[in-house]
Amino acid sequence: LSVRVLNPSLGLDLINPRSISILVSRILEQFSLFSIVQFPNQQCTASSSSTTYGTCYTSSECSSKGGGSDGSCAAGFGVCCVISSSTCGSTISTNTTYIRNPGYPSSYTVSSAGTCKYTISKVSDDICQLRLDFETFSGLVTGSDAGNCYDSFAAAGQTGKNPPSNICGTNTDYHSKIPCLEIYQGCTFFCSVYVEFGATSTDTVTLTNTYVSSGLTTAKKYNILARQIPARQSGSMSFNNNLLNLKTTLTKNYTFFFY
């Protein structure tokens, strides 16, 4: 919850003692000279792109969290704060945060084999799951056999109920709501990965990119949106990791994660 204090135009020179005296008198006459505006820190849509999301904060809060202002929210009292991280080994304690490769939106080439990890901390005690949307994901080298990876992406929480540990290849835009009435009447799938944090407030989720020597010459590019889901919203979503490469010959192809 963000709070912003507004001081209406007083028409007073607060350096002048007489003005201070008048101000004190007005305070006694009124309940308050200030209006306190409170607004929830909800997801907002950036002004630069309808597919870029942030969190509604005050301008000072956004700066303190390392984000960038991209439009306004809360009737102009807040800014749509877009937060991203591209530093290996970093801990992320904000919601609606983008995990990006160094130099994004340009791709980058890894200099040596190894891992790059990000740790996601809960923003509140009632958080249950982490949703990962693959806005952009390419360059993690696949193996010679179908379904095998050389490079890989993995997400792991504290419960052991994790998505596939060897995501690689190209997975750009695997996040949209896809109506699949052609397959099952009345169902809607989310092409996203969901990871369970665990029950305690200190539980975390670790995201790991693993790079092998044979894939170093292939440029990598990823932009993964991480959003935290409270327990009251997670029950209907946890099944979404259970489907991968489900294809129908009716009218379209559908690709889902499965394990």
GROMACS .gro file of C-alpha atoms in nm:
model
  259
    1LEU     CA    1   0.000   0.000   0.000
    2SER     CA    2   0.140   0.339  -0.099
    3VAL     CA    3   0.064   0.668   0.076
    4ARG     CA    4   0.109   1.011  -0.072
    5VAL     CA    5   0.051   1.329   0.132
    6LEU     CA    6  -0.083   1.627  -0.060
    7ASN     CA    7  -0.050   1.983   0.069
    8PRO     CA    8  -0.306   2.214  -0.095
    9SER     CA    9  -0.198   2.563  -0.194
   10LEU     CA   10  -0.184   2.766   0.126
   11GLY     CA   11  -0.078   3.095  -0.021
   12LEU     CA   12   0.158   3.137   0.273
   13ASP     CA   13   0.526   3.215   0.313
   14LEU     CA   14   0.622   2.963   0.580
   15ILE     CA   15   0.948   3.147   0.647
   16ASN     CA   16   0.758   3.458   0.761
   17PRO     CA   17   0.661   3.437   1.134
   18ARG     CA   18   0.325   3.603   1.063
   19SER     CA   19   0.250   3.334   0.803
   20ILE     CA   20   0.335   3.065   1.056
   21SER     CA   21   0.093   3.221   1.301
   22ILE     CA   22  -0.182   3.226   1.039
   23LEU     CA   23  -0.106   2.864   0.955
   24VAL     CA   24  -0.144   2.758   1.319
   25SER     CA   25  -0.478   2.935   1.334
   26ARG     CA   26  -0.600   2.754   1.026
   27ILE     CA   27  -0.492   2.421   1.170
   28LEU     CA   28  -0.708   2.488   1.471
   29GLU     CA   29  -1.001   2.574   1.244
   30GLN     CA   30  -0.973   2.269   1.025
   31PHE     CA   31  -0.942   1.899   1.096
   32SER     CA   32  -0.646   1.876   0.864
   33LEU     CA   33  -0.471   2.074   0.596
   34PHE     CA   34  -0.353   1.756   0.429
   35SER     CA   35  -0.521   1.495   0.214
   36ILE     CA   36  -0.376   1.146   0.246
   37VAL     CA   37  -0.415   0.939  -0.068
   38GLN     CA   38  -0.376   0.564  -0.030
   39PHE     CA   39  -0.366   0.323  -0.322
   40PRO     CA   40  -0.285  -0.049  -0.351
   41ASN     CA   41   0.037  -0.163  -0.516
   42GLN     CA   42  -0.141  -0.346  -0.795
   43GLN     CA   43  -0.017  -0.452  -1.137
   44CYS     CA   44  -0.033  -0.179  -1.400
   45THR     CA   45   0.026  -0.159  -1.774
   46ALA     CA   46   0.318   0.051  -1.896
   47SER     CA   47   0.243   0.344  -2.123
   48SER     CA   48   0.521   0.246  -2.364
   49SER     CA   49   0.372  -0.099  -2.442
   50SER     CA   50   0.043  -0.272  -2.371
   51THR     CA   51   0.234  -0.597  -2.309
   52THR     CA   52   0.476  -0.456  -2.049
   53TYR     CA   53   0.366  -0.462  -1.686
   54GLY     CA   54   0.475  -0.299  -1.366
   55THR     CA   55   0.353  -0.224  -1.014
   56CYS     CA   56   0.180   0.096  -0.904
   57TYR     CA   57   0.408   0.282  -0.659
   58THR     CA   58   0.481   0.639  -0.569
   59SER     CA   59   0.769   0.787  -0.766
   60SER     CA   60   1.004   0.770  -0.467
   61GLU     CA   61   0.912   0.407  -0.395
   62CYS     CA   62   0.978   0.314  -0.756
   63SER     CA   63   1.324   0.469  -0.742
   64SER     CA   64   1.406   0.299  -0.412
   65LYS     CA   65   1.316  -0.040  -0.563
   66GLY     CA   66   1.541   0.014  -0.864
   67GLY     CA   67   1.255   0.045  -1.110
   68GLY     CA   68   1.176   0.287  -1.387
   69SER     CA   69   0.861   0.497  -1.425
   70ASP     CA   70   0.661   0.409  -1.737
   71GLY     CA   71   0.330   0.594  -1.721
   72SER     CA   72   0.099   0.681  -1.435
   73CYS     CA   73  -0.156   0.491  -1.224
   74ALA     CA   74  -0.392   0.546  -0.931
   75ALA     CA   75  -0.550   0.851  -1.097
   76GLY     CA   76  -0.208   1.008  -1.141
   77PHE     CA   77  -0.097   0.974  -0.778
   78GLY     CA   78   0.132   0.681  -0.863
   79VAL     CA   79   0.366   0.571  -1.140
   80CYS     CA   80   0.368   0.240  -1.323
   81CYS     CA   81   0.703   0.111  -1.200
   82VAL     CA   82   0.870  -0.144  -1.431
   83ILE     CA   83   1.135  -0.346  -1.250
   84SER     CA   84   1.390  -0.579  -1.407
   85SER     CA   85   1.701  -0.768  -1.307
   86SER     CA   86   1.983  -0.900  -1.523
   87THR     CA   87   2.250  -0.959  -1.259
   88CYS     CA   88   2.343  -1.320  -1.187
   89GLY     CA   89   2.327  -1.403  -0.819
   90SER     CA   90   2.077  -1.130  -0.739
   91THR     CA   91   1.787  -1.166  -0.493
   92ILE     CA   92   1.454  -1.025  -0.611
   93SER     CA   93   1.198  -0.918  -0.352
   94THR     CA   94   0.951  -0.732  -0.574
   95ASN     CA   95   0.646  -0.854  -0.760
   96THR     CA   96   0.589  -0.826  -1.136
   97THR     CA   97   0.961  -0.829  -1.212
   98TYR     CA   98   1.136  -0.907  -1.541
   99ILE     CA   99   1.434  -1.145  -1.544
  100ARG     CA  100   1.644  -1.041  -1.842
  101ASN     CA  101   1.972  -1.132  -2.000
  102PRO     CA  102   2.254  -0.878  -1.968
  103GLY     CA  103   2.222  -0.609  -2.235
  104TYR     CA  104   1.855  -0.684  -2.309
  105PRO     CA  105   1.687  -0.618  -2.553
  106SER     CA  106   2.007  -0.720  -2.735
  107SER     CA  107   2.115  -1.083  -2.710
  108TYR     CA  108   2.440  -1.177  -2.541
  109THR     CA  109   2.704  -1.447  -2.568
  110VAL     CA  110   2.816  -1.633  -2.257
  111SER     CA  111   3.191  -1.622  -2.202
  112SER     CA  112   3.226  -1.949  -2.010
  113ALA     CA  113   3.029  -2.255  -1.904
  114GLY     CA  114   2.849  -2.232  -1.572
  115THR     CA  115   2.526  -2.121  -1.411
  116CYS     CA  116   2.340  -1.794  -1.363
  117LYS     CA  117   2.097  -1.792  -1.068
  118TYR     CA  118   1.825  -1.558  -0.946
  119THR     CA  119   1.655  -1.595  -0.608
  120ILE     CA  120   1.293  -1.481  -0.572
  121SER     CA  121   1.174  -1.390  -0.220
  122LYS     CA  122   0.808  -1.364  -0.120
  123VAL     CA  123   0.660  -1.014  -0.115
  124SER     CA  124   0.408  -1.120   0.152
  125ASP     CA  125   0.338  -1.419   0.376
  126ASP     CA  126   0.034  -1.538   0.178
  127ILE     CA  127   0.228  -1.591  -0.145
  128CYS     CA  128   0.201  -1.950  -0.269
  129GLN     CA  129   0.326  -1.969  -0.628
  130LEU     CA  130   0.547  -1.793  -0.878
  131ARG     CA  131   0.419  -1.756  -1.232
  132LEU     CA  132   0.680  -1.728  -1.508
  133ASP     CA  133   0.582  -1.592  -1.849
  134PHE     CA  134   0.836  -1.641  -2.128
  135GLU     CA  135   0.805  -1.307  -2.308
  136THR     CA  136   1.130  -1.383  -2.490
  137PHE     CA  137   1.334  -1.702  -2.457
  138SER     CA  138   1.582  -1.827  -2.715
  139GLY     CA  139   1.940  -1.943  -2.761
  140LEU     CA  140   1.955  -2.209  -2.489
  141VAL     CA  141   2.100  -2.488  -2.700
  142THR     CA  142   1.901  -2.809  -2.743
  143GLY     CA  143   2.046  -3.159  -2.752
  144SER     CA  144   2.075  -3.380  -3.057
  145ASP     CA  145   1.787  -3.602  -2.937
  146ALA     CA  146   1.433  -3.472  -2.915
  147GLY     CA  147   1.349  -3.348  -2.568
  148ASN     CA  148   1.714  -3.320  -2.455
  149CYS     CA  149   1.889  -2.997  -2.361
  150TYR     CA  150   2.251  -2.891  -2.348
  151ASP     CA  151   2.187  -2.545  -2.205
  152SER     CA  152   1.885  -2.535  -1.975
  153PHE     CA  153   1.658  -2.323  -1.760
  154ALA     CA  154   1.519  -2.456  -1.430
  155ALA     CA  155   1.291  -2.319  -1.159
  156ALA     CA  156   1.278  -2.474  -0.812
  157GLY     CA  157   1.085  -2.392  -0.496
  158GLN     CA  158   1.084  -2.559  -0.155
  159THR     CA  159   0.811  -2.821  -0.200
  160GLY     CA  160   0.968  -3.036  -0.473
  161LYS     CA  161   0.669  -2.972  -0.699
  162ASN     CA  162   0.866  -2.801  -0.972
  163PRO     CA  163   0.824  -2.760  -1.347
  164PRO     CA  164   1.058  -2.934  -1.594
  165SER     CA  165   1.426  -2.890  -1.505
  166ASN     CA  166   1.546  -2.885  -1.865
  167ILE     CA  167   1.366  -2.607  -2.051
  168CYS     CA  168   1.565  -2.497  -2.354
  169GLY     CA  169   1.531  -2.401  -2.719
  170THR     CA  170   1.281  -2.130  -2.814
  171ASN     CA  171   0.987  -2.061  -2.583
  172THR     CA  172   0.901  -1.702  -2.671
  173ASP     CA  173   0.545  -1.593  -2.589
  174TYR     CA  174   0.459  -1.909  -2.395
  175HIS     CA  175   0.229  -1.730  -2.158
  176SER     CA  176  -0.088  -1.620  -2.336
  177LYS     CA  177  -0.437  -1.736  -2.245
  178ILE     CA  178  -0.533  -1.981  -2.518
  179PRO     CA  179  -0.897  -2.084  -2.550
  180CYS     CA  180  -0.895  -2.452  -2.647
  181LEU     CA  181  -1.262  -2.529  -2.689
  182GLU     CA  182  -1.166  -2.742  -2.987
  183ILE     CA  183  -0.994  -2.987  -2.748
  184TYR     CA  184  -1.193  -2.977  -2.423
  185GLN     CA  185  -1.523  -2.798  -2.390
  186GLY     CA  186  -1.504  -2.499  -2.160
  187CYS     CA  187  -1.135  -2.512  -2.071
  188THR     CA  188  -0.868  -2.242  -2.090
  189PHE     CA  189  -0.496  -2.311  -2.054
  190PHE     CA  190  -0.220  -2.071  -1.955
  191CYS     CA  191   0.109  -2.132  -2.136
  192SER     CA  192   0.314  -2.042  -1.830
  193VAL     CA  193   0.530  -2.214  -1.572
  194TYR     CA  194   0.413  -2.220  -1.210
  195VAL     CA  195   0.648  -2.289  -0.918
  196GLU     CA  196   0.546  -2.345  -0.555
  197PHE     CA  197   0.735  -2.142  -0.296
  198GLY     CA  198   0.654  -2.335   0.019
  199ALA     CA  199   0.455  -2.261   0.333
  200THR     CA  200   0.686  -2.033   0.531
  201SER     CA  201   0.740  -1.662   0.474
  202THR     CA  202   1.113  -1.711   0.414
  203ASP     CA  203   1.074  -1.972   0.139
  204THR     CA  204   1.219  -1.876  -0.198
  205VAL     CA  205   1.223  -1.984  -0.561
  206THR     CA  206   1.552  -2.020  -0.747
  207LEU     CA  207   1.576  -1.968  -1.123
  208THR     CA  208   1.886  -2.119  -1.283
  209ASN     CA  209   2.028  -2.090  -1.632
  210THR     CA  210   2.291  -2.355  -1.700
  211TYR     CA  211   2.531  -2.305  -1.990
  212VAL     CA  212   2.757  -2.575  -2.132
  213SER     CA  213   3.074  -2.526  -2.332
  214SER     CA  214   2.923  -2.657  -2.656
  215GLY     CA  215   2.662  -2.378  -2.655
  216LEU     CA  216   2.884  -2.078  -2.581
  217THR     CA  217   2.888  -1.950  -2.938
  218THR     CA  218   2.508  -1.933  -2.957
  219ALA     CA  219   2.367  -1.594  -2.853
  220LYS     CA  220   2.114  -1.604  -2.568
  221LYS     CA  221   1.812  -1.382  -2.520
  222TYR     CA  222   1.550  -1.402  -2.247
  223ASN     CA  223   1.291  -1.178  -2.087
  224ILE     CA  224   1.090  -1.368  -1.827
  225LEU     CA  225   0.810  -1.200  -1.632
  226ALA     CA  226   0.791  -1.325  -1.272
  227ARG     CA  227   0.465  -1.264  -1.084
  228GLN     CA  228   0.381  -1.389  -0.736
  229ILE     CA  229   0.041  -1.546  -0.667
  230PRO     CA  230  -0.127  -1.553  -0.324
  231ALA     CA  231  -0.277  -1.876  -0.195
  232ARG     CA  232  -0.634  -1.758  -0.253
  233GLN     CA  233  -0.567  -1.736  -0.628
  234SER     CA  234  -0.337  -2.032  -0.688
  235GLY     CA  235  -0.570  -2.330  -0.656
  236SER     CA  236  -0.706  -2.317  -1.011
  237MET     CA  237  -0.366  -2.255  -1.168
  238SER     CA  238  -0.135  -2.526  -1.039
  239PHE     CA  239  -0.239  -2.780  -1.301
  240ASN     CA  240  -0.086  -2.581  -1.583
  241ASN     CA  241   0.255  -2.747  -1.569
  242ASN     CA  242   0.099  -3.080  -1.657
  243LEU     CA  243   0.073  -3.037  -2.032
  244LEU     CA  244   0.353  -3.024  -2.285
  245ASN     CA  245   0.359  -3.050  -2.662
  246LEU     CA  246  -0.009  -3.140  -2.679
  247LYS     CA  247  -0.101  -3.109  -3.044
  248THR     CA  248  -0.428  -3.138  -3.226
  249THR     CA  249  -0.491  -3.175  -3.595
  250LEU     CA  250  -0.827  -3.003  -3.573
  251THR     CA  251  -0.736  -2.643  -3.650
  252LYS     CA  252  -0.431  -2.538  -3.447
  253ASN     CA  253  -0.120  -2.656  -3.265
  254TYR     CA  254  -0.089  -2.609  -2.892
  255THR     CA  255   0.231  -2.638  -2.689
  256PHE     CA  256   0.232  -2.680  -2.310
  257PHE     CA  257   0.484  -2.771  -2.044
  258PHE     CA  258   0.460  -3.121  -1.903
  259TYR     CA  259   0.630  -3.328  -1.636
   0.00000   0.00000   0.00000
